PDB file as gemmi writes it, atoms N, CA and C in Angstrom:
CRYST1    1.000    1.000    1.000  90.00  90.00  90.00 P 1                      
ATOM      1  N   MET A   1       7.718  97.183  -9.116  1.00  0.00           N  
ATOM      2  CA  MET A   1       8.680  96.232  -8.597  1.00  0.00           C  
ATOM      3  C   MET A   1       8.070  94.823  -8.646  1.00  0.00           C  
ATOM      4  N   VAL A   2       8.865  93.884  -9.104  1.00  0.00           N  
ATOM      5  CA  VAL A   2       8.435  92.493  -9.193  1.00  0.00           C  
ATOM      6  C   VAL A   2       8.613  91.846  -7.821  1.00  0.00           C  
ATOM      7  N   LEU A   3       7.561  91.226  -7.319  1.00  0.00           N  
ATOM      8  CA  LEU A   3       7.639  90.531  -6.038  1.00  0.00           C  
ATOM      9  C   LEU A   3       7.687  89.031  -6.274  1.00  0.00           C  
ATOM     10  N   VAL A   4       8.767  88.413  -5.837  1.00  0.00           N  
ATOM     11  CA  VAL A   4       8.935  86.972  -6.012  1.00  0.00           C  
ATOM     12  C   VAL A   4       7.837  86.227  -5.265  1.00  0.00           C  
ATOM     13  N   ARG A   5       7.506  86.695  -4.065  1.00  0.00           N  
ATOM     14  CA  ARG A   5       6.478  85.998  -3.274  1.00  0.00           C  
ATOM     15  C   ARG A   5       5.133  85.989  -3.990  1.00  0.00           C  
ATOM     16  N   GLN A   6       4.837  87.046  -4.759  1.00  0.00           N  
ATOM     17  CA  GLN A   6       3.581  87.094  -5.512  1.00  0.00           C  
ATOM     18  C   GLN A   6       3.577  86.044  -6.614  1.00  0.00           C  
ATOM     19  N   GLU A   7       4.688  85.911  -7.307  1.00  0.00           N  
ATOM     20  CA  GLU A   7       4.780  84.917  -8.383  1.00  0.00           C  
ATOM     21  C   GLU A   7       4.735  83.499  -7.814  1.00  0.00           C  
ATOM     22  N   ILE A   8       5.402  83.269  -6.702  1.00  0.00           N  
ATOM     23  CA  ILE A   8       5.350  81.947  -6.056  1.00  0.00           C  
ATOM     24  C   ILE A   8       3.909  81.618  -5.693  1.00  0.00           C  
ATOM     25  N   GLY A   9       3.220  82.568  -5.093  1.00  0.00           N  
ATOM     26  CA  GLY A   9       1.824  82.347  -4.720  1.00  0.00           C  
ATOM     27  C   GLY A   9       0.943  82.054  -5.918  1.00  0.00           C  
ATOM     28  N   ASP A  10       1.149  82.808  -6.996  1.00  0.00           N  
ATOM     29  CA  ASP A  10       0.351  82.589  -8.212  1.00  0.00           C  
ATOM     30  C   ASP A  10       0.595  81.195  -8.789  1.00  0.00           C  
ATOM     31  N   VAL A  11       1.854  80.771  -8.806  1.00  0.00           N  
ATOM     32  CA  VAL A  11       2.171  79.442  -9.340  1.00  0.00           C  
ATOM     33  C   VAL A  11       1.578  78.356  -8.454  1.00  0.00           C  
ATOM     34  N   LEU A  12       1.711  78.498  -7.148  1.00  0.00           N  
ATOM     35  CA  LEU A  12       1.133  77.489  -6.245  1.00  0.00           C  
ATOM     36  C   LEU A  12      -0.374  77.389  -6.440  1.00  0.00           C  
ATOM     37  N   ARG A  13      -1.038  78.531  -6.558  1.00  0.00           N  
ATOM     38  CA  ARG A  13      -2.488  78.511  -6.777  1.00  0.00           C  
ATOM     39  C   ARG A  13      -2.826  77.859  -8.116  1.00  0.00           C  
ATOM     40  N   ASP A  14      -2.095  78.210  -9.161  1.00  0.00           N  
ATOM     41  CA  ASP A  14      -2.355  77.631 -10.478  1.00  0.00           C  
ATOM     42  C   ASP A  14      -2.191  76.108 -10.458  1.00  0.00           C  
ATOM     43  N   VAL A  15      -1.133  75.625  -9.818  1.00  0.00           N  
ATOM     44  CA  VAL A  15      -0.899  74.182  -9.747  1.00  0.00           C  
ATOM     45  C   VAL A  15      -2.016  73.522  -8.940  1.00  0.00           C  
ATOM     46  N   ARG A  16      -2.387  74.146  -7.826  1.00  0.00           N  
ATOM     47  CA  ARG A  16      -3.456  73.581  -6.986  1.00  0.00           C  
ATOM     48  C   ARG A  16      -4.757  73.482  -7.766  1.00  0.00           C  
ATOM     49  N   LEU A  17      -5.084  74.523  -8.512  1.00  0.00           N  
ATOM     50  CA  LEU A  17      -6.329  74.504  -9.285  1.00  0.00           C  
ATOM     51  C   LEU A  17      -6.263  73.493 -10.423  1.00  0.00           C  
ATOM     52  N   GLN A  18      -5.092  73.348 -11.045  1.00  0.00           N  
ATOM     53  CA  GLN A  18      -4.931  72.340 -12.103  1.00  0.00           C  
ATOM     54  C   GLN A  18      -5.136  70.937 -11.546  1.00  0.00           C  
ATOM     55  N   LYS A  19      -4.767  70.749 -10.298  1.00  0.00           N  
ATOM     56  CA  LYS A  19      -4.922  69.438  -9.646  1.00  0.00           C  
ATOM     57  C   LYS A  19      -6.318  69.279  -9.041  1.00  0.00           C  
ATOM     58  N   ALA A  20      -7.155  70.301  -9.195  1.00  0.00           N  
ATOM     59  CA  ALA A  20      -8.526  70.301  -8.671  1.00  0.00           C  
ATOM     60  C   ALA A  20      -8.547  70.031  -7.165  1.00  0.00           C  
ATOM     61  N   MET A  21      -7.634  70.683  -6.457  1.00  0.00           N  
ATOM     62  CA  MET A  21      -7.563  70.531  -5.003  1.00  0.00           C  
ATOM     63  C   MET A  21      -7.999  71.840  -4.335  1.00  0.00           C  
ATOM     64  N   THR A  22      -8.588  71.697  -3.171  1.00  0.00           N  
ATOM     65  CA  THR A  22      -8.962  72.887  -2.411  1.00  0.00           C  
ATOM     66  C   THR A  22      -7.778  73.347  -1.579  1.00  0.00           C  
ATOM     67  N   LEU A  23      -7.843  74.586  -1.161  1.00  0.00           N  
ATOM     68  CA  LEU A  23      -6.819  75.131  -0.286  1.00  0.00           C  
ATOM     69  C   LEU A  23      -6.745  74.309   1.003  1.00  0.00           C  
ATOM     70  N   ARG A  24      -7.901  73.923   1.506  1.00  0.00           N  
ATOM     71  CA  ARG A  24      -7.971  73.122   2.738  1.00  0.00           C  
ATOM     72  C   ARG A  24      -7.274  71.766   2.555  1.00  0.00           C  
ATOM     73  N   GLN A  25      -7.490  71.118   1.418  1.00  0.00           N  
ATOM     74  CA  GLN A  25      -6.850  69.821   1.160  1.00  0.00           C  
ATOM     75  C   GLN A  25      -5.334  69.940   1.136  1.00  0.00           C  
ATOM     76  N   VAL A  26      -4.832  70.957   0.440  1.00  0.00           N  
ATOM     77  CA  VAL A  26      -3.386  71.132   0.331  1.00  0.00           C  
ATOM     78  C   VAL A  26      -2.794  71.492   1.686  1.00  0.00           C  
ATOM     79  N   ALA A  27      -3.438  72.389   2.397  1.00  0.00           N  
ATOM     80  CA  ALA A  27      -2.939  72.796   3.718  1.00  0.00           C  
ATOM     81  C   ALA A  27      -2.872  71.604   4.659  1.00  0.00           C  
ATOM     82  N   SER A  28      -3.906  70.792   4.648  1.00  0.00           N  
ATOM     83  CA  SER A  28      -3.943  69.619   5.517  1.00  0.00           C  
ATOM     84  C   SER A  28      -2.844  68.627   5.150  1.00  0.00           C  
ATOM     85  N   LYS A  29      -2.727  68.337   3.878  1.00  0.00           N  
ATOM     86  CA  LYS A  29      -1.727  67.373   3.403  1.00  0.00           C  
ATOM     87  C   LYS A  29      -0.298  67.873   3.644  1.00  0.00           C  
ATOM     88  N   ALA A  30      -0.097  69.189   3.572  1.00  0.00           N  
ATOM     89  CA  ALA A  30       1.227  69.779   3.756  1.00  0.00           C  
ATOM     90  C   ALA A  30       1.521  70.110   5.220  1.00  0.00           C  
ATOM     91  N   SER A  31       0.531  69.932   6.088  1.00  0.00           N  
ATOM     92  CA  SER A  31       0.654  70.292   7.511  1.00  0.00           C  
ATOM     93  C   SER A  31       0.997  71.778   7.681  1.00  0.00           C  
ATOM     94  N   VAL A  32       0.261  72.592   6.948  1.00  0.00           N  
ATOM     95  CA  VAL A  32       0.434  74.046   6.993  1.00  0.00           C  
ATOM     96  C   VAL A  32      -0.924  74.641   7.358  1.00  0.00           C  
ATOM     97  N   ALA A  33      -0.916  75.688   8.160  1.00  0.00           N  
ATOM     98  CA  ALA A  33      -2.167  76.339   8.532  1.00  0.00           C  
ATOM     99  C   ALA A  33      -2.872  76.877   7.282  1.00  0.00           C  
ATOM    100  N   LEU A  34      -4.167  76.660   7.231  1.00  0.00           N  
ATOM    101  CA  LEU A  34      -4.971  77.082   6.087  1.00  0.00           C  
ATOM    102  C   LEU A  34      -4.815  78.575   5.815  1.00  0.00           C  
ATOM    103  N   GLY A  35      -4.922  79.390   6.842  1.00  0.00           N  
ATOM    104  CA  GLY A  35      -4.806  80.842   6.684  1.00  0.00           C  
ATOM    105  C   GLY A  35      -3.441  81.253   6.168  1.00  0.00           C  
ATOM    106  N   TYR A  36      -2.407  80.583   6.655  1.00  0.00           N  
ATOM    107  CA  TYR A  36      -1.049  80.899   6.215  1.00  0.00           C  
ATOM    108  C   TYR A  36      -0.870  80.554   4.744  1.00  0.00           C  
ATOM    109  N   LEU A  37      -1.335  79.375   4.334  1.00  0.00           N  
ATOM    110  CA  LEU A  37      -1.223  78.981   2.933  1.00  0.00           C  
ATOM    111  C   LEU A  37      -2.003  79.942   2.044  1.00  0.00           C  
ATOM    112  N   SER A  38      -3.147  80.385   2.502  1.00  0.00           N  
ATOM    113  CA  SER A  38      -3.930  81.358   1.754  1.00  0.00           C  
ATOM    114  C   SER A  38      -3.136  82.652   1.570  1.00  0.00           C  
ATOM    115  N   GLU A  39      -2.459  83.097   2.617  1.00  0.00           N  
ATOM    116  CA  GLU A  39      -1.652  84.316   2.521  1.00  0.00           C  
ATOM    117  C   GLU A  39      -0.461  84.119   1.574  1.00  0.00           C  
ATOM    118  N   VAL A  40       0.119  82.924   1.583  1.00  0.00           N  
ATOM    119  CA  VAL A  40       1.222  82.626   0.659  1.00  0.00           C  
ATOM    120  C   VAL A  40       0.713  82.689  -0.772  1.00  0.00           C  
ATOM    121  N   GLU A  41      -0.425  82.071  -1.038  1.00  0.00           N  
ATOM    122  CA  GLU A  41      -0.979  82.086  -2.395  1.00  0.00           C  
ATOM    123  C   GLU A  41      -1.317  83.494  -2.865  1.00  0.00           C  
ATOM    124  N   ARG A  42      -1.721  84.356  -1.945  1.00  0.00           N  
ATOM    125  CA  ARG A  42      -2.062  85.738  -2.308  1.00  0.00           C  
ATOM    126  C   ARG A  42      -0.844  86.645  -2.335  1.00  0.00           C  
ATOM    127  N   GLY A  43       0.338  86.081  -2.042  1.00  0.00           N  
ATOM    128  CA  GLY A  43       1.568  86.871  -2.088  1.00  0.00           C  
ATOM    129  C   GLY A  43       1.750  87.787  -0.899  1.00  0.00           C  
ATOM    130  N   GLN A  44       1.019  87.531   0.172  1.00  0.00           N  
ATOM    131  CA  GLN A  44       1.107  88.372   1.364  1.00  0.00           C  
ATOM    132  C   GLN A  44       2.158  87.873   2.354  1.00  0.00           C  
ATOM    133  N   LYS A  45       2.487  86.612   2.287  1.00  0.00           N  
ATOM    134  CA  LYS A  45       3.500  86.019   3.166  1.00  0.00           C  
ATOM    135  C   LYS A  45       4.563  85.357   2.321  1.00  0.00           C  
ATOM    136  N   GLU A  46       5.775  85.381   2.825  1.00  0.00           N  
ATOM    137  CA  GLU A  46       6.903  84.736   2.159  1.00  0.00           C  
ATOM    138  C   GLU A  46       7.103  83.368   2.812  1.00  0.00           C  
ATOM    139  N   ALA A  47       6.992  82.317   2.036  1.00  0.00           N  
ATOM    140  CA  ALA A  47       7.110  80.957   2.569  1.00  0.00           C  
ATOM    141  C   ALA A  47       8.570  80.526   2.630  1.00  0.00           C  
ATOM    142  N   SER A  48       8.899  79.776   3.663  1.00  0.00           N  
ATOM    143  CA  SER A  48      10.252  79.216   3.772  1.00  0.00           C  
ATOM    144  C   SER A  48      10.411  78.082   2.763  1.00  0.00           C  
ATOM    145  N   SER A  49      11.641  77.680   2.548  1.00  0.00           N  
ATOM    146  CA  SER A  49      11.893  76.577   1.625  1.00  0.00           C  
ATOM    147  C   SER A  49      11.249  75.294   2.140  1.00  0.00           C  
ATOM    148  N   GLU A  50      11.187  75.128   3.450  1.00  0.00           N  
ATOM    149  CA  GLU A  50      10.551  73.936   4.023  1.00  0.00           C  
ATOM    150  C   GLU A  50       9.052  73.919   3.732  1.00  0.00           C  
ATOM    151  N   ILE A  51       8.409  75.078   3.873  1.00  0.00           N  
ATOM    152  CA  ILE A  51       6.973  75.175   3.579  1.00  0.00           C  
ATOM    153  C   ILE A  51       6.733  74.919   2.100  1.00  0.00           C  
ATOM    154  N   LEU A  52       7.551  75.524   1.246  1.00  0.00           N  
ATOM    155  CA  LEU A  52       7.393  75.311  -0.196  1.00  0.00           C  
ATOM    156  C   LEU A  52       7.552  73.839  -0.553  1.00  0.00           C  
ATOM    157  N   ALA A  53       8.527  73.178   0.061  1.00  0.00           N  
ATOM    158  CA  ALA A  53       8.733  71.749  -0.205  1.00  0.00           C  
ATOM    159  C   ALA A  53       7.528  70.933   0.251  1.00  0.00           C  
ATOM    160  N   SER A  54       6.963  71.256   1.403  1.00  0.00           N  
ATOM    161  CA  SER A  54       5.781  70.536   1.907  1.00  0.00           C  
ATOM    162  C   SER A  54       4.576  70.734   1.000  1.00  0.00           C  
ATOM    163  N   VAL A  55       4.395  71.965   0.537  1.00  0.00           N  
ATOM    164  CA  VAL A  55       3.261  72.261  -0.347  1.00  0.00           C  
ATOM    165  C   VAL A  55       3.452  71.565  -1.692  1.00  0.00           C  
ATOM    166  N   ALA A  56       4.669  71.598  -2.222  1.00  0.00           N  
ATOM    167  CA  ALA A  56       4.946  70.919  -3.489  1.00  0.00           C  
ATOM    168  C   ALA A  56       4.660  69.431  -3.364  1.00  0.00           C  
ATOM    169  N   GLU A  57       5.074  68.840  -2.254  1.00  0.00           N  
ATOM    170  CA  GLU A  57       4.810  67.412  -2.040  1.00  0.00           C  
ATOM    171  C   GLU A  57       3.309  67.154  -1.941  1.00  0.00           C  
ATOM    172  N   ALA A  58       2.595  68.028  -1.243  1.00  0.00           N  
ATOM    173  CA  ALA A  58       1.140  67.882  -1.122  1.00  0.00           C  
ATOM    174  C   ALA A  58       0.470  67.988  -2.492  1.00  0.00           C  
ATOM    175  N   LEU A  59       1.061  68.789  -3.376  1.00  0.00           N  
ATOM    176  CA  LEU A  59       0.525  68.944  -4.732  1.00  0.00           C  
ATOM    177  C   LEU A  59       1.041  67.870  -5.681  1.00  0.00           C  
ATOM    178  N   ASP A  60       1.893  66.986  -5.169  1.00  0.00           N  
ATOM    179  CA  ASP A  60       2.495  65.925  -5.971  1.00  0.00           C  
ATOM    180  C   ASP A  60       3.168  66.510  -7.219  1.00  0.00           C  
ATOM    181  N   THR A  61       3.930  67.585  -6.973  1.00  0.00           N  
ATOM    182  CA  THR A  61       4.630  68.297  -8.037  1.00  0.00           C  
ATOM    183  C   THR A  61       6.055  68.574  -7.570  1.00  0.00           C  
ATOM    184  N   PRO A  62       7.043  68.279  -8.384  1.00  0.00           N  
ATOM    185  CA  PRO A  62       8.420  68.573  -7.973  1.00  0.00           C  
ATOM    186  C   PRO A  62       8.621  70.065  -7.703  1.00  0.00           C  
ATOM    187  N   ILE A  63       9.319  70.360  -6.636  1.00  0.00           N  
ATOM    188  CA  ILE A  63       9.605  71.764  -6.313  1.00  0.00           C  
ATOM    189  C   ILE A  63      10.348  72.429  -7.467  1.00  0.00           C  
ATOM    190  N   SER A  64      11.161  71.662  -8.184  1.00  0.00           N  
ATOM    191  CA  SER A  64      11.889  72.226  -9.325  1.00  0.00           C  
ATOM    192  C   SER A  64      10.927  72.717 -10.405  1.00  0.00           C  
ATOM    193  N   SER A  65       9.827  72.026 -10.610  1.00  0.00           N  
ATOM    194  CA  SER A  65       8.832  72.453 -11.607  1.00  0.00           C  
ATOM    195  C   SER A  65       8.173  73.761 -11.180  1.00  0.00           C  
ATOM    196  N   ILE A  66       7.880  73.850  -9.903  1.00  0.00           N  
ATOM    197  CA  ILE A  66       7.259  75.074  -9.384  1.00  0.00           C  
ATOM    198  C   ILE A  66       8.225  76.243  -9.527  1.00  0.00           C  
ATOM    199  N   MET A  67       9.468  76.034  -9.119  1.00  0.00           N  
ATOM    200  CA  MET A  67      10.443  77.122  -9.171  1.00  0.00           C  
ATOM    201  C   MET A  67      10.806  77.491 -10.616  1.00  0.00           C  
ATOM    202  N   ARG A  68      10.798  76.513 -11.514  1.00  0.00           N  
ATOM    203  CA  ARG A  68      11.056  76.802 -12.929  1.00  0.00           C  
ATOM    204  C   ARG A  68       9.964  77.717 -13.472  1.00  0.00           C  
ATOM    205  N   GLU A  69       8.725  77.403 -13.135  1.00  0.00           N  
ATOM    206  CA  GLU A  69       7.605  78.227 -13.589  1.00  0.00           C  
ATOM    207  C   GLU A  69       7.703  79.638 -13.000  1.00  0.00           C  
ATOM    208  N   VAL A  70       8.075  79.722 -11.732  1.00  0.00           N  
ATOM    209  CA  VAL A  70       8.257  81.035 -11.103  1.00  0.00           C  
ATOM    210  C   VAL A  70       9.345  81.808 -11.849  1.00  0.00           C  
ATOM    211  N   GLY A  71      10.456  81.152 -12.122  1.00  0.00           N  
ATOM    212  CA  GLY A  71      11.554  81.798 -12.842  1.00  0.00           C  
ATOM    213  C   GLY A  71      11.150  82.261 -14.224  1.00  0.00           C  
ATOM    214  N   ASP A  72      10.394  81.435 -14.926  1.00  0.00           N  
ATOM    215  CA  ASP A  72       9.928  81.805 -16.268  1.00  0.00           C  
ATOM    216  C   ASP A  72       9.025  83.039 -16.210  1.00  0.00           C  
ATOM    217  N   ARG A  73       8.136  83.064 -15.228  1.00  0.00           N  
ATOM    218  CA  ARG A  73       7.230  84.208 -15.093  1.00  0.00           C  
ATOM    219  C   ARG A  73       7.994  85.481 -14.732  1.00  0.00           C  
ATOM    220  N   LEU A  74       8.974  85.347 -13.855  1.00  0.00           N  
ATOM    221  CA  LEU A  74       9.782  86.501 -13.482  1.00  0.00           C  
ATOM    222  C   LEU A  74      10.553  87.036 -14.686  1.00  0.00           C  
ATOM    223  N   ALA A  75      11.093  86.131 -15.497  1.00  0.00           N  
ATOM    224  CA  ALA A  75      11.840  86.543 -16.687  1.00  0.00           C  
ATOM    225  C   ALA A  75      10.951  87.346 -17.630  1.00  0.00           C  
ATOM    226  N   VAL A  76       9.717  86.911 -17.799  1.00  0.00           N  
ATOM    227  CA  VAL A  76       8.785  87.634 -18.665  1.00  0.00           C  
ATOM    228  C   VAL A  76       8.497  89.015 -18.081  1.00  0.00           C  
ATOM    229  N   LEU A  77       8.236  89.077 -16.778  1.00  0.00           N  
ATOM    230  CA  LEU A  77       7.940  90.358 -16.139  1.00  0.00           C  
ATOM    231  C   LEU A  77       9.116  91.324 -16.220  1.00  0.00           C  
ATOM    232  N   GLU A  78      10.316  90.787 -16.130  1.00  0.00           N  
ATOM    233  CA  GLU A  78      11.514  91.621 -16.186  1.00  0.00           C  
ATOM    234  C   GLU A  78      11.950  91.905 -17.625  1.00  0.00           C  
ATOM    235  N   GLY A  79      11.347  91.219 -18.579  1.00  0.00           N  
ATOM    236  CA  GLY A  79      11.712  91.397 -19.970  1.00  0.00           C  
ATOM    237  C   GLY A  79      13.111  90.904 -20.269  1.00  0.00           C  
ATOM    238  N   VAL A  80      13.561  89.912 -19.495  1.00  0.00           N  
ATOM    239  CA  VAL A  80      14.930  89.412 -19.624  1.00  0.00           C  
ATOM    240  C   VAL A  80      15.111  88.514 -20.835  1.00  0.00           C  
ATOM    241  N   ALA A  81      14.275  87.529 -20.961  1.00  0.00           N  
ATOM    242  CA  ALA A  81      14.448  86.565 -22.046  1.00  0.00           C  
ATOM    243  C   ALA A  81      13.116  85.892 -22.330  1.00  0.00           C  
ATOM    244  N   PRO A  82      12.943  85.452 -23.555  1.00  0.00           N  
ATOM    245  CA  PRO A  82      11.719  84.697 -23.856  1.00  0.00           C  
ATOM    246  C   PRO A  82      11.755  83.346 -23.153  1.00  0.00           C  
ATOM    247  N   ILE A  83      10.581  82.832 -22.887  1.00  0.00           N  
ATOM    248  CA  ILE A  83      10.486  81.515 -22.263  1.00  0.00           C  
ATOM    249  C   ILE A  83      10.833  80.462 -23.302  1.00  0.00           C  
ATOM    250  N   VAL A  84      11.745  79.597 -22.962  1.00  0.00           N  
ATOM    251  CA  VAL A  84      12.146  78.504 -23.839  1.00  0.00           C  
ATOM    252  C   VAL A  84      11.567  77.219 -23.256  1.00  0.00           C  
ATOM    253  N   PRO A  85      10.777  76.485 -24.032  1.00  0.00           N  
ATOM    254  CA  PRO A  85      10.189  75.255 -23.488  1.00  0.00           C  
ATOM    255  C   PRO A  85      11.269  74.251 -23.130  1.00  0.00           C  
ATOM    256  N   ASP A  86      10.997  73.472 -22.085  1.00  0.00           N  
ATOM    257  CA  ASP A  86      11.974  72.465 -21.660  1.00  0.00           C  
ATOM    258  C   ASP A  86      11.665  71.098 -22.266  1.00  0.00           C  
ATOM    259  N   THR A  87      10.740  71.058 -23.207  1.00  0.00           N  
ATOM    260  CA  THR A  87      10.436  69.820 -23.924  1.00  0.00           C  
ATOM    261  C   THR A  87      10.419  70.118 -25.417  1.00  0.00           C  
ATOM    262  N   LEU A  88      10.578  69.080 -26.204  1.00  0.00           N  
ATOM    263  CA  LEU A  88      10.555  69.214 -27.650  1.00  0.00           C  
ATOM    264  C   LEU A  88       9.196  68.799 -28.197  1.00  0.00           C  
ATOM    265  N   PRO A  89       8.753  69.448 -29.262  1.00  0.00           N  
ATOM    266  CA  PRO A  89       7.501  69.023 -29.891  1.00  0.00           C  
ATOM    267  C   PRO A  89       7.631  67.584 -30.401  1.00  0.00           C  
ATOM    268  N   ASP A  90       6.542  66.834 -30.355  1.00  0.00           N  
ATOM    269  CA  ASP A  90       6.540  65.433 -30.780  1.00  0.00           C  
ATOM    270  C   ASP A  90       7.040  65.264 -32.213  1.00  0.00           C  
ATOM    271  N   GLU A  91       6.688  66.222 -33.085  1.00  0.00           N  
ATOM    272  CA  GLU A  91       7.098  66.128 -34.484  1.00  0.00           C  
ATOM    273  C   GLU A  91       8.631  66.173 -34.609  1.00  0.00           C  
ATOM    274  N   LEU A  92       9.251  67.028 -33.839  1.00  0.00           N  
ATOM    275  CA  LEU A  92      10.701  67.145 -33.889  1.00  0.00           C  
ATOM    276  C   LEU A  92      11.367  65.887 -33.348  1.00  0.00           C  
ATOM    277  N   VAL A  93      10.814  65.330 -32.280  1.00  0.00           N  
ATOM    278  CA  VAL A  93      11.353  64.092 -31.716  1.00  0.00           C  
ATOM    279  C   VAL A  93      11.234  62.967 -32.737  1.00  0.00           C  
ATOM    280  N   ALA A  94      10.092  62.894 -33.422  1.00  0.00           N  
ATOM    281  CA  ALA A  94       9.888  61.846 -34.420  1.00  0.00           C  
ATOM    282  C   ALA A  94      10.891  61.982 -35.564  1.00  0.00           C  
ATOM    283  N   GLU A  95      11.144  63.207 -36.023  1.00  0.00           N  
ATOM    284  CA  GLU A  95      12.132  63.433 -37.081  1.00  0.00           C  
ATOM    285  C   GLU A  95      13.528  63.026 -36.623  1.00  0.00           C  
ATOM    286  N   PHE A  96      13.842  63.373 -35.410  1.00  0.00           N  
ATOM    287  CA  PHE A  96      15.159  63.044 -34.850  1.00  0.00           C  
ATOM    288  C   PHE A  96      15.320  61.535 -34.752  1.00  0.00           C  
ATOM    289  N   ASP A  97      14.308  60.859 -34.207  1.00  0.00           N  
ATOM    290  CA  ASP A  97      14.354  59.396 -34.074  1.00  0.00           C  
ATOM    291  C   ASP A  97      14.443  58.724 -35.441  1.00  0.00           C  
ATOM    292  N   ALA A  98      13.727  59.252 -36.421  1.00  0.00           N  
ATOM    293  CA  ALA A  98      13.741  58.666 -37.771  1.00  0.00           C  
ATOM    294  C   ALA A  98      15.123  58.786 -38.390  1.00  0.00           C  
ATOM    295  N   GLY A  99      15.833  59.837 -38.085  1.00  0.00           N  
ATOM    296  CA  GLY A  99      17.175  60.044 -38.616  1.00  0.00           C  
ATOM    297  C   GLY A  99      18.189  59.051 -38.069  1.00  0.00           C  
ATOM    298  N   PHE A 100      17.893  58.453 -36.919  1.00  0.00           N  
ATOM    299  CA  PHE A 100      18.807  57.517 -36.295  1.00  0.00           C  
ATOM    300  C   PHE A 100      18.319  56.067 -36.377  1.00  0.00           C  
ATOM    301  N   ALA A 101      17.254  55.864 -37.124  1.00  0.00           N  
ATOM    302  CA  ALA A 101      16.711  54.500 -37.233  1.00  0.00           C  
ATOM    303  C   ALA A 101      17.701  53.591 -37.961  1.00  0.00           C  
ATOM    304  N   VAL A 102      17.790  52.360 -37.509  1.00  0.00           N  
ATOM    305  CA  VAL A 102      18.679  51.372 -38.142  1.00  0.00           C  
ATOM    306  C   VAL A 102      18.014  50.911 -39.420  1.00  0.00           C  
ATOM    307  N   ARG A 103      18.757  50.931 -40.492  1.00  0.00           N  
ATOM    308  CA  ARG A 103      18.178  50.560 -41.790  1.00  0.00           C  
ATOM    309  C   ARG A 103      18.625  49.195 -42.200  1.00  0.00           C  
TER     310      ARG A 103                                                      
END                                                                             
């Protein structure tokens, strides 16, 4: 069984580590108990939307980005659909822009 709380915790930990922040720093900035945040990251506790918003703000990351990543991971685990990037490769953008250049 896929646990959403586990995926949320994994994404929060991944974002925190990418930002080179400690659990203590994020907990303090988000005004969340250190032990509770640790349990959320380990998928042992289910965080409320308010807690998730506070942690996202502490990580200086939009909650939508966190939830998108969670959704993408869940889709892979469920075998629902391949992950589709939400950005275009630079080469494709350059080709597109070149096609609309004023001559």
